[in-house]
Tab-separated table of C-alpha atoms (C1' of nucleotides) in Angstrom:
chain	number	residue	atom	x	y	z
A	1	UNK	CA	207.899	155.228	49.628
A	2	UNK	CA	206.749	151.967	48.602
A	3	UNK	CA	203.309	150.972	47.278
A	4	UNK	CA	201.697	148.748	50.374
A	5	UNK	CA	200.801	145.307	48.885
A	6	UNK	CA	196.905	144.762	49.295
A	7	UNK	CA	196.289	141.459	50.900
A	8	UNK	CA	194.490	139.137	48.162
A	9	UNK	CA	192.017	138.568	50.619
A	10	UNK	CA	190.474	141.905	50.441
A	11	UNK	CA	190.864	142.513	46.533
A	12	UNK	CA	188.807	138.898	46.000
A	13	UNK	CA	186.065	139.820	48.554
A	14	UNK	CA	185.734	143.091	46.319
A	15	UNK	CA	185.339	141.115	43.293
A	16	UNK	CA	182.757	138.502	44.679
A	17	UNK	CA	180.789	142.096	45.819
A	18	UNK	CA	181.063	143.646	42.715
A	19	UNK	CA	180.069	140.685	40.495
A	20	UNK	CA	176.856	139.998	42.829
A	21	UNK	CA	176.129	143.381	42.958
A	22	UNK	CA	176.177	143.480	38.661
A	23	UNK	CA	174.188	139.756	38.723
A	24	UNK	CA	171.618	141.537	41.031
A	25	UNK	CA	170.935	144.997	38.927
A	26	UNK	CA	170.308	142.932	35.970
A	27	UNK	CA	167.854	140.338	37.963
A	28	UNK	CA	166.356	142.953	40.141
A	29	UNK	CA	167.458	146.731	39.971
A	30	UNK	CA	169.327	148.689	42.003
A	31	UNK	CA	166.762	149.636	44.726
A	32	UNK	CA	165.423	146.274	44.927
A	33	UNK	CA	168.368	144.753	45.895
A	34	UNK	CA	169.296	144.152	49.825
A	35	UNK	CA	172.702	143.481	51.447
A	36	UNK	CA	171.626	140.556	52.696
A	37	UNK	CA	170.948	139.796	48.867
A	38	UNK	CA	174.713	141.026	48.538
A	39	UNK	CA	176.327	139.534	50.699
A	40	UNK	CA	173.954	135.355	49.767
A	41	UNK	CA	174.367	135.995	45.885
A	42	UNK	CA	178.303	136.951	46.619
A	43	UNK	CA	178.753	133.954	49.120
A	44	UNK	CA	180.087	135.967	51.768
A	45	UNK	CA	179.781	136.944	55.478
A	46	UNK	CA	177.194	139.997	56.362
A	47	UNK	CA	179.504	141.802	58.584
A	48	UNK	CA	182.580	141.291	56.154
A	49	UNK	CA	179.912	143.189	53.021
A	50	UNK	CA	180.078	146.572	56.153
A	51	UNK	CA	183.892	146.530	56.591
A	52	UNK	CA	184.070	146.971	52.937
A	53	UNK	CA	180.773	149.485	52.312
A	54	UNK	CA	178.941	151.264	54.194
A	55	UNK	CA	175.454	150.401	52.566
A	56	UNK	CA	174.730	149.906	49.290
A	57	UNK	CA	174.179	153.266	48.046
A	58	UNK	CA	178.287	153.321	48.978
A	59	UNK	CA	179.010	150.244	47.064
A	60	UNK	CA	177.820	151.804	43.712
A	61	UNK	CA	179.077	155.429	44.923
A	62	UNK	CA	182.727	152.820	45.076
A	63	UNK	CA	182.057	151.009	41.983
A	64	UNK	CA	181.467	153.873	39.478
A	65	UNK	CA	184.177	156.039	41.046
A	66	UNK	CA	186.561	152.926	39.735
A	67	UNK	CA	185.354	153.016	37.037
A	68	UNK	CA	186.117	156.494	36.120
A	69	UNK	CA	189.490	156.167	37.855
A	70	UNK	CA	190.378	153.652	35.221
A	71	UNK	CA	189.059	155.813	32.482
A	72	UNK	CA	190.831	159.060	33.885
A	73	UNK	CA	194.102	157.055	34.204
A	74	UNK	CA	194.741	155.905	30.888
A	75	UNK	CA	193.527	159.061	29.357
A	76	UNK	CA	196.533	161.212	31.980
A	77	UNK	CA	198.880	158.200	31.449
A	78	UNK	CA	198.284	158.376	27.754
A	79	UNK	CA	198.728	162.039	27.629
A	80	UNK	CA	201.972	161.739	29.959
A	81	UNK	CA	203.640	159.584	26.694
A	82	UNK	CA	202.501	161.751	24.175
A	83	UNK	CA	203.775	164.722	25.820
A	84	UNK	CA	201.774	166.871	23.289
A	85	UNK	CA	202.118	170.700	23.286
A	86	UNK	CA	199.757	173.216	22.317
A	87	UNK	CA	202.773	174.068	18.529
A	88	UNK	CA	202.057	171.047	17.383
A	89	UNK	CA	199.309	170.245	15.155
A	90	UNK	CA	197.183	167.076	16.034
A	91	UNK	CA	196.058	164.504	14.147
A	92	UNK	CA	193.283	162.517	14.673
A	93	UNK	CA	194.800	159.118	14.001
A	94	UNK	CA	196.928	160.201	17.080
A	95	UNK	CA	194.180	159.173	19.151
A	96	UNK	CA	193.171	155.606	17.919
A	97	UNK	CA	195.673	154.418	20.395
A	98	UNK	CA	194.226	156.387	23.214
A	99	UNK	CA	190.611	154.986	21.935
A	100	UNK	CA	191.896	151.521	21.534
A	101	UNK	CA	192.775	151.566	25.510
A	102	UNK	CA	189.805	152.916	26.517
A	103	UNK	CA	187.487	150.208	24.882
A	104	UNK	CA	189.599	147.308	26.013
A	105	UNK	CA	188.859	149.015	29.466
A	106	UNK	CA	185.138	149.308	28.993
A	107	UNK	CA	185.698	145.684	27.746
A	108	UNK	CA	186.998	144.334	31.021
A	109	UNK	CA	184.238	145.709	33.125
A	110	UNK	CA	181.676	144.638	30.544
A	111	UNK	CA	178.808	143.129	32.778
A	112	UNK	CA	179.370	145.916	35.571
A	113	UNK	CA	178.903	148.652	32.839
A	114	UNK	CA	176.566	147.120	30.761
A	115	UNK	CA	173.684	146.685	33.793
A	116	UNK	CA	175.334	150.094	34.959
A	117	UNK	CA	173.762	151.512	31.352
A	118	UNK	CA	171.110	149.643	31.039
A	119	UNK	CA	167.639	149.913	32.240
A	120	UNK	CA	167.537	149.000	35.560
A	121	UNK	CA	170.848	150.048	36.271
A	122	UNK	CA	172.037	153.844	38.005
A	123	UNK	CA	169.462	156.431	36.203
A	124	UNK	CA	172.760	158.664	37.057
A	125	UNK	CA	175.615	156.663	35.900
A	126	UNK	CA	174.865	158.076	32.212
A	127	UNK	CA	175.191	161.496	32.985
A	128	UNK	CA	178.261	161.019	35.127
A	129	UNK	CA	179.975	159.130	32.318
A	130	UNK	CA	179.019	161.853	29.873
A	131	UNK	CA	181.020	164.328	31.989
A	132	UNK	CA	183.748	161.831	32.910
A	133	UNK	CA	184.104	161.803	29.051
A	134	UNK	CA	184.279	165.590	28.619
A	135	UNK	CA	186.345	166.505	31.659
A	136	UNK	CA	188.993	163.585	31.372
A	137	UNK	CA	189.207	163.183	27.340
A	138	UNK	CA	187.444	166.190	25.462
A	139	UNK	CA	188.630	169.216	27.972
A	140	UNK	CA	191.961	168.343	26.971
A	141	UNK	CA	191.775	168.978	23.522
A	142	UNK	CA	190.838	172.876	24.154
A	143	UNK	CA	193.847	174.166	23.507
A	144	UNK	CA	193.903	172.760	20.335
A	145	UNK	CA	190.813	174.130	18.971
A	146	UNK	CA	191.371	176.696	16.416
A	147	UNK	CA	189.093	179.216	18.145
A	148	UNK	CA	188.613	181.632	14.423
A	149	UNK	CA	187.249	177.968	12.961
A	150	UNK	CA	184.909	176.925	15.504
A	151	UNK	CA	181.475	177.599	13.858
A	152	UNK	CA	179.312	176.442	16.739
A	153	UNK	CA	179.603	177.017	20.393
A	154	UNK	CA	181.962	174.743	21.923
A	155	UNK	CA	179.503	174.006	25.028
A	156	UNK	CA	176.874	172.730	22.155
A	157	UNK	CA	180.315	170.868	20.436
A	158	UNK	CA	181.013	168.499	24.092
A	159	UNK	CA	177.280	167.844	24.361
A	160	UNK	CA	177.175	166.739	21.485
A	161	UNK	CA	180.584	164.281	21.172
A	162	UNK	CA	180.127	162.949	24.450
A	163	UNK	CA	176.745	162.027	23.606
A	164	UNK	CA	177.739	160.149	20.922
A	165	UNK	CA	180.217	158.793	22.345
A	166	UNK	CA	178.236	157.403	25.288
A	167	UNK	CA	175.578	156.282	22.191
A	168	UNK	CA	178.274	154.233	20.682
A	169	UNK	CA	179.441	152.442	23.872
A	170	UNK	CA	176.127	151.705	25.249
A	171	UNK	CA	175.383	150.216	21.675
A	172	UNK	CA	178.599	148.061	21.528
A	173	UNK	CA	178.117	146.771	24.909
A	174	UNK	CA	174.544	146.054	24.232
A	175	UNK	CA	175.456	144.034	21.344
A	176	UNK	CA	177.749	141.713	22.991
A	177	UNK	CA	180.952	143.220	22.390
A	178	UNK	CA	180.711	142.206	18.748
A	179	UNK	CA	183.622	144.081	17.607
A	180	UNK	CA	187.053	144.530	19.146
A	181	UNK	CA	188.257	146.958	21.158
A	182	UNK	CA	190.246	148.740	17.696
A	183	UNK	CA	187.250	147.771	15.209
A	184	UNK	CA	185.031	149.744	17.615
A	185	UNK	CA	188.151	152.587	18.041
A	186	UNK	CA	188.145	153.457	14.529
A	187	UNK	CA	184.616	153.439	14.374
A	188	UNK	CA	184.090	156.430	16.424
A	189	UNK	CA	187.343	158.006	14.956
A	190	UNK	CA	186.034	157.469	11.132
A	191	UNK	CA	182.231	158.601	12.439
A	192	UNK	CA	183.923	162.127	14.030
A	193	UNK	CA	186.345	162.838	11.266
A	194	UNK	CA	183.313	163.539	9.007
A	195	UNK	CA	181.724	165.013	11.814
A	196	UNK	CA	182.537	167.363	14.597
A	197	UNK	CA	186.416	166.978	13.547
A	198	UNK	CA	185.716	169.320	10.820
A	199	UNK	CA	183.823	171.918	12.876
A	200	UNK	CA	186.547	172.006	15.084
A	201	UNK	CA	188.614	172.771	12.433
A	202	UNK	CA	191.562	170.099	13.721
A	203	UNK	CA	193.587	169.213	10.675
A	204	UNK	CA	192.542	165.777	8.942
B	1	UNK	CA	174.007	115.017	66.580
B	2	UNK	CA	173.729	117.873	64.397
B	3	UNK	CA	176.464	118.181	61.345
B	4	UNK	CA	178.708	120.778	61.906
B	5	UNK	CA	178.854	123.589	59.228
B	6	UNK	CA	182.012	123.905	56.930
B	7	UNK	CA	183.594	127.506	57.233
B	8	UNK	CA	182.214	128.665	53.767
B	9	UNK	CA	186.582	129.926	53.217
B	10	UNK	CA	187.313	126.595	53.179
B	11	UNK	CA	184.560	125.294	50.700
B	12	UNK	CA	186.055	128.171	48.687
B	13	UNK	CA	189.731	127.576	49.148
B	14	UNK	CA	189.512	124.219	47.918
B	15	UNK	CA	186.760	125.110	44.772
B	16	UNK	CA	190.046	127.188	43.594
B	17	UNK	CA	192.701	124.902	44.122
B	18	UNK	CA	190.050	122.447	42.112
B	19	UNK	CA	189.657	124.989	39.612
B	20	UNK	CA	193.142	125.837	38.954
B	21	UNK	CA	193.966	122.011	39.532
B	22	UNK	CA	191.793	121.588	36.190
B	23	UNK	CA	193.563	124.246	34.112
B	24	UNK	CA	196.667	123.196	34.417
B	25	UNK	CA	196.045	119.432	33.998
B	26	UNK	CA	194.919	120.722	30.393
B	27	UNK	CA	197.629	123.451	30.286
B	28	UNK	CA	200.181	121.406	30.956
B	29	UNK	CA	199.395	118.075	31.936
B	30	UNK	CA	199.501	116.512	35.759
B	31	UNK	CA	203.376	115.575	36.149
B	32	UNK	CA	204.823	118.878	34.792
B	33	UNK	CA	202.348	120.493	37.395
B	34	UNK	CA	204.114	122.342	40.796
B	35	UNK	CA	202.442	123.139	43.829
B	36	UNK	CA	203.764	126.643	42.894
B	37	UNK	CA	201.536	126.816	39.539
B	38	UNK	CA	198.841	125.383	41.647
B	39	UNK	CA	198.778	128.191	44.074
B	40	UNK	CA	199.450	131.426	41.744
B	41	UNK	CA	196.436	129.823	39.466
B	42	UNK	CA	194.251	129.436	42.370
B	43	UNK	CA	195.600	132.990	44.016
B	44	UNK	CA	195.973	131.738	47.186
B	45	UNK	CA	199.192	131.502	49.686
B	46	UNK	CA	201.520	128.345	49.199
B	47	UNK	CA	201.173	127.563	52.957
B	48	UNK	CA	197.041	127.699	52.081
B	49	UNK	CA	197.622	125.028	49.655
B	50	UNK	CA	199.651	123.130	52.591
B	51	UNK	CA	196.842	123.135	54.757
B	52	UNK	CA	194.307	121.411	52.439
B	53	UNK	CA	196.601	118.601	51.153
B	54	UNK	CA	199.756	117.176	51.494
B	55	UNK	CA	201.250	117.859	48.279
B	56	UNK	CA	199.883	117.567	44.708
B	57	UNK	CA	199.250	113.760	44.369
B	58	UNK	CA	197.440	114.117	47.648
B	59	UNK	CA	195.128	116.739	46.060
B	60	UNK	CA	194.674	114.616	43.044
B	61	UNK	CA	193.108	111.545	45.334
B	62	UNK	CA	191.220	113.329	47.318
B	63	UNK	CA	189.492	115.343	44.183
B	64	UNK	CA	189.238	111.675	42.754
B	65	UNK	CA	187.451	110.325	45.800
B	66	UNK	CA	185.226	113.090	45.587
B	67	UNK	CA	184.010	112.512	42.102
B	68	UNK	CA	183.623	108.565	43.297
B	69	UNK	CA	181.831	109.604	46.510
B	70	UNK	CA	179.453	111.998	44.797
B	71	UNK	CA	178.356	108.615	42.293
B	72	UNK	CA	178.341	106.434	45.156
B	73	UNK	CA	175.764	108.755	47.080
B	74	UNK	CA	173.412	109.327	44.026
B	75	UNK	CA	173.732	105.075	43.509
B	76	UNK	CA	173.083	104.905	47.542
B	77	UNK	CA	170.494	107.316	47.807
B	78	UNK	CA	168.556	106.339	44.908
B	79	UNK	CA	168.302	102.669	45.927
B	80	UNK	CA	167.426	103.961	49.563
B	81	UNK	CA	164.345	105.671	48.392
B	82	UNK	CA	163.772	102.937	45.575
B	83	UNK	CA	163.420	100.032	48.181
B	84	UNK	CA	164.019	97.170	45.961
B	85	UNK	CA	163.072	93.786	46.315
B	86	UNK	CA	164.413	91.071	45.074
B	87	UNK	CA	161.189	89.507	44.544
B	88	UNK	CA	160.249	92.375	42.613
B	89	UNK	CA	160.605	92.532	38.526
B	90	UNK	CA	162.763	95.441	37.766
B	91	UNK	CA	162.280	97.292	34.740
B	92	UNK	CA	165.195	99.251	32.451
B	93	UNK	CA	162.990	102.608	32.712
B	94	UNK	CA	162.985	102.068	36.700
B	95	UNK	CA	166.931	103.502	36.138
B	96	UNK	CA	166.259	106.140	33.867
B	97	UNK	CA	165.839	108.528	37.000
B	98	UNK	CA	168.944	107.148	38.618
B	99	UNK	CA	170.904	107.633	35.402
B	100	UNK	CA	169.905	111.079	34.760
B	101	UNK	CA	170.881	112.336	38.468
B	102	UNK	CA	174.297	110.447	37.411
B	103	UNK	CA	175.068	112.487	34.305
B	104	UNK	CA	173.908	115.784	35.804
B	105	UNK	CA	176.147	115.210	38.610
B	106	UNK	CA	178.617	114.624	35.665
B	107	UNK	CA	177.964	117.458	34.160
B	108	UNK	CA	178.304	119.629	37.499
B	109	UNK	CA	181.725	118.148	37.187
B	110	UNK	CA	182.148	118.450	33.759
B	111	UNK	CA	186.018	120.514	33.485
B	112	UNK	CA	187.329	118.185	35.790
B	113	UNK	CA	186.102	114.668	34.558
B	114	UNK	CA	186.902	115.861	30.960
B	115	UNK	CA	190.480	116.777	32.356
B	116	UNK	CA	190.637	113.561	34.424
B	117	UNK	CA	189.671	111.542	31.653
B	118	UNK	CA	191.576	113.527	28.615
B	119	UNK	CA	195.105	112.956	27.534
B	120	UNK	CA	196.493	114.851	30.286
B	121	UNK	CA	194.385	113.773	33.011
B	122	UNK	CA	195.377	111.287	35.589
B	123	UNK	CA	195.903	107.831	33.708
B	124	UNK	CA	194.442	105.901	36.589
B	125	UNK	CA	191.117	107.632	36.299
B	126	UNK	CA	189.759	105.519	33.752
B	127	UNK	CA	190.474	102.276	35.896
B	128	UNK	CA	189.399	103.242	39.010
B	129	UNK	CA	186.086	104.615	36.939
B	130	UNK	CA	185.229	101.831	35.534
B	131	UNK	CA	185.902	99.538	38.919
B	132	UNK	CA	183.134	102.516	40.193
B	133	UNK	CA	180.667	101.837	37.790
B	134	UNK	CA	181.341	98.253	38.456
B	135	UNK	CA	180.874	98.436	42.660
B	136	UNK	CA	178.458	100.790	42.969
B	137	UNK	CA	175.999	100.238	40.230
B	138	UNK	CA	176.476	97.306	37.977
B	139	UNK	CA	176.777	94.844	41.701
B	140	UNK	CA	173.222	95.758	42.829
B	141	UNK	CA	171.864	94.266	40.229
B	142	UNK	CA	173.572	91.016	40.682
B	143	UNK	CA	170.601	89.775	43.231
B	144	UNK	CA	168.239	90.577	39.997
B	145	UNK	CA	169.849	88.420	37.594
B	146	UNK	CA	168.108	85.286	36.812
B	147	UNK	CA	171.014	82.584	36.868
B	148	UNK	CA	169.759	80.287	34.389
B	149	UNK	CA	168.905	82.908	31.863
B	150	UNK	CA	172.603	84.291	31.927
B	151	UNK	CA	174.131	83.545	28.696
B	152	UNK	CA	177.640	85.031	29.310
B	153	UNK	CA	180.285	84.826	32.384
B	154	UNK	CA	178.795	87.681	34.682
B	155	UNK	CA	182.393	88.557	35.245
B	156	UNK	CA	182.795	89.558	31.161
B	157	UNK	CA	178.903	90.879	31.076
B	158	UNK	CA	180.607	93.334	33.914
B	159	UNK	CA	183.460	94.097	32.322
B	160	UNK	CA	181.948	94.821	28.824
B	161	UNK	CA	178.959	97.135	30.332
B	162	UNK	CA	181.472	99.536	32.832
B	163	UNK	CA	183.698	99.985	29.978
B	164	UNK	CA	180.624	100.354	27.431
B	165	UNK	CA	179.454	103.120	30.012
B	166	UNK	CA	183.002	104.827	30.482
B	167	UNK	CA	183.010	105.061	26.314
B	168	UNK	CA	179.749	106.932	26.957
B	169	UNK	CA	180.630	109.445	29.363
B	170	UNK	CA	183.931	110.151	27.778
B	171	UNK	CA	181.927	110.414	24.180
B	172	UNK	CA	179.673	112.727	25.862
B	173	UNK	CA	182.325	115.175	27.701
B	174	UNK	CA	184.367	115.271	24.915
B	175	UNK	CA	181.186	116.253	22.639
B	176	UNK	CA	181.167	119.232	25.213
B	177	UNK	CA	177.661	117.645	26.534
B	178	UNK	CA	175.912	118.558	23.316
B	179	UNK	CA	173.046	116.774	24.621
B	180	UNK	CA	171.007	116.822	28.140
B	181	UNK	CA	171.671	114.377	31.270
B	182	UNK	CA	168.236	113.568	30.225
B	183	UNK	CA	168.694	112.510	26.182
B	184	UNK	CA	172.126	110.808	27.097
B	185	UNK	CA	170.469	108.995	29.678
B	186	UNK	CA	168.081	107.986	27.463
B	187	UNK	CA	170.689	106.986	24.370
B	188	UNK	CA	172.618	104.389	27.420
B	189	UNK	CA	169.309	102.853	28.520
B	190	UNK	CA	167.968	101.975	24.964
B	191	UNK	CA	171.424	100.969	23.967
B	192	UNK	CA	171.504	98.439	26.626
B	193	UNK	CA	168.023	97.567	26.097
B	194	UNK	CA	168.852	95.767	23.160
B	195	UNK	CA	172.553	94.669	24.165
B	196	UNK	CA	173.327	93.659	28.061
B	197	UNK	CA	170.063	93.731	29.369
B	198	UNK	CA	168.980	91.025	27.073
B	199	UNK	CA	171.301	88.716	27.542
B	200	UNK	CA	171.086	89.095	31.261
B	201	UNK	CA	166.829	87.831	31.154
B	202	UNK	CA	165.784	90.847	32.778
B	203	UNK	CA	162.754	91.779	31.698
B	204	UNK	CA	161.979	94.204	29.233
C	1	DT	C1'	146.529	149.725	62.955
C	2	DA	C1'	148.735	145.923	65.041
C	3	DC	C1'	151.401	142.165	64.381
C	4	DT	C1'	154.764	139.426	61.892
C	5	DT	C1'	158.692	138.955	59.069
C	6	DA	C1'	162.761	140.621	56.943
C	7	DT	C1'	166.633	143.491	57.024
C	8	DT	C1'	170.027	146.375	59.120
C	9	DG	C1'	174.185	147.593	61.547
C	10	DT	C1'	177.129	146.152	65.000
C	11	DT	C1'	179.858	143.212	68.114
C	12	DG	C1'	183.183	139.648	69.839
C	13	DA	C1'	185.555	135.353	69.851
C	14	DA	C1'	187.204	132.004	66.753
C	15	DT	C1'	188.952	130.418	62.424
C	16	DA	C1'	191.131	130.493	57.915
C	17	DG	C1'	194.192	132.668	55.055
C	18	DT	C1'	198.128	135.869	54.430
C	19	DG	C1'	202.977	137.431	53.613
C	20	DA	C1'	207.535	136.786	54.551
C	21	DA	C1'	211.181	134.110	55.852
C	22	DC	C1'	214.014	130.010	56.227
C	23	DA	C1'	216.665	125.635	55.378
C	24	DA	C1'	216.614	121.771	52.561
C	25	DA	C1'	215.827	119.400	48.379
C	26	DA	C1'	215.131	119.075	43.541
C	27	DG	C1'	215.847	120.558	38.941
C	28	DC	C1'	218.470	122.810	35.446
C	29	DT	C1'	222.566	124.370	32.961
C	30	DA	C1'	227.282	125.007	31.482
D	1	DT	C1'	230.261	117.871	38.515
D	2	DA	C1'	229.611	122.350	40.413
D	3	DG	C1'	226.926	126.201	40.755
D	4	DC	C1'	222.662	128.452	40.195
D	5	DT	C1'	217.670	128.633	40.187
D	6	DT	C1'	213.332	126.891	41.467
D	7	DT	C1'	210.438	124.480	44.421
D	8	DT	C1'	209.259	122.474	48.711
D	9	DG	C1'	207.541	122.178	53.344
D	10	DT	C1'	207.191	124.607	57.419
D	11	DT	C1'	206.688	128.367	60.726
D	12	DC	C1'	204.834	132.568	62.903
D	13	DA	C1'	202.652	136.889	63.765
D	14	DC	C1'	199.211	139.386	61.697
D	15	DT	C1'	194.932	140.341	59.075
D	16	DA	C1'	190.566	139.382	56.968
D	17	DT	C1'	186.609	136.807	57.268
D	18	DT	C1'	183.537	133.889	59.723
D	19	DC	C1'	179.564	132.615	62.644
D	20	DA	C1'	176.224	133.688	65.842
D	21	DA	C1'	173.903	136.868	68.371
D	22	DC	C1'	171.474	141.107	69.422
D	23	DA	C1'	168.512	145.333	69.389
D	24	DA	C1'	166.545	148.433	66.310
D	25	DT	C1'	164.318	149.568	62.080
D	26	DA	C1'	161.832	148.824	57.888
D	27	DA	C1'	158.705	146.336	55.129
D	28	DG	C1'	154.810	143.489	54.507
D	29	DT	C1'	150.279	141.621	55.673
D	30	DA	C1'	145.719	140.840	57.622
DNA sequence: TACTTATTGTTGAATAGTGAACAAAAGCTA
DNA sequence: TAGCTTTTGTTCACTATTCAACAATAAGTA
């Protein structure tokens, strides 16, 4: 079965959307914004901003759930290639790679999630990005844990990491992207080694 | 009769093709351009491009005439609402206004008339420029030259000030527009003041 | 509270752009 | 020079977007 081509029309209407919609949050806020605000700032017809969304409420339901589609599908792709199993022991250099991707991600979409974070951006987006983080990245590295060395419960443990990990994102993106994509990745890898890596009690 | 409103797709279609026209005059340079690059740059479907123009040195004289009919209309406008007189004394700071709508309009059009007028750019551009400057400014102020004041063959005075003004520009878009329409503006008309205008007895 | 203005959600006919295909021409390479 | 590749210019049926209009609803104001 072959992957239908999307007509270019549709995927550049998206973008014009998408990049009014992140202009708007950052001039206005979310609830303050209109479609008919869409649909001037983005240049396009009324009726065309309903055949893609339903309202606006649908537009950010659309845009965030992209967002963590991208996320979820480098983490699954990545673990596809590593093809790690539960015998062998992991190291956390393994996952600079993985890290690397996921920033250079974040990067592209760096207005959208930027207003999406900030303060007049979705109150919710936060929290669902704090889960994203532990169901798609952190969940996965269960099996792994060495369950006689964990010294605090692991439900306090993915609070904690994806909160810092959402603290380190929101910071980078605040600041402009002033570090690449691997600066930034071995940041948080250097910051958890002599942190919640050893807790774990995943070999260093 | 009321003036018909341009289909905002095709306003868009062609701000691409410009767009992508511009990049690859840098990239690559006008002649080693294909209507091909044009239309994977711009994203849009070869038989789009087709539409609009008639092949690539078709969309290159009609951007061209663009840039000249945007000057013209500022020149055209301005005098409109100036309502000269012969028998009136004109002063250098009556243009100032004039010549700051003139480099902002320049500055709208900054990628391509740095293109246009770089290395790459269209080698004609300069020429037909300067024969611009010449028709649609530097002529209207024939009627206020005092004849037996005029020091120099008019035809030279011309030729010296268009090319004086083209240095300018170029200066100026190559500088990346360091400077405002409004301090540029100001650096031509006290240049002149003590060069051309002079020697042409109007008054100071 | 009543009135005015702005926005919403939808509709239909028209228009612009799309993807794919084709033959011919141009450019490139051995 | 012959053969291959790329580009051109065009066509057609289909799709996405457009514009204008409309009734209903929401928001704003006196």
């Amino acid at each position: 079965m072959t992957l239908k081509k999307t007509d270019r029309r549709i995927t550049r209407t998206r973008r014009m959307i998408i990049e009014a919609f992140t202009l708007l949050m950052e001039e206005k806020g979310f609830e303050a914004i209109t479609v008919s605000d869409l649909t001037e700032k983005a240049d396009i017809n009324r009726g065309t901003f309903y055949q893609h969304y339903k309202d606006k409420y649908d537009l950010l339901e659309q845009s965030e759930k992209e967002i963590f589609e991208g996320l979820n599908k480098i983490v699954v792709t990545f673990w596809h290639h590593a093809n790690y199993d539960v015998e062998k022991v992991m190291k956390v250099d393994d996952l600079l790679p993985l890290s690397i991707q996921l920033f250079e991600f974040i990067g592209e979409n760096y207005q959208f999630m930027r207003v999406l974070l900030g303060p007049k951006g979705s109150p919710s987006f936060q929290n669902k990005l704090k889960h994203v983080i532990i169901d798609t990245l952190l969940h996965r590295f269960s099996p792994f844990l060495k369950e006689d060395h964990v010294m605090v419960p692991p439900d306090y443990l993915l609070a904690y990491i994806s909160s810092a990990h959402l603290g380190l994102i929101q910071h980078w993106l605040e600041s402009g992207m002033d570090r690449s994509p691997e600066e930034v990745a071995r940041i948080l890898s250097q910051t958890a080694i002599f942190g919640p890596v050893k807790v774990s009690g995943i070999q260093i």
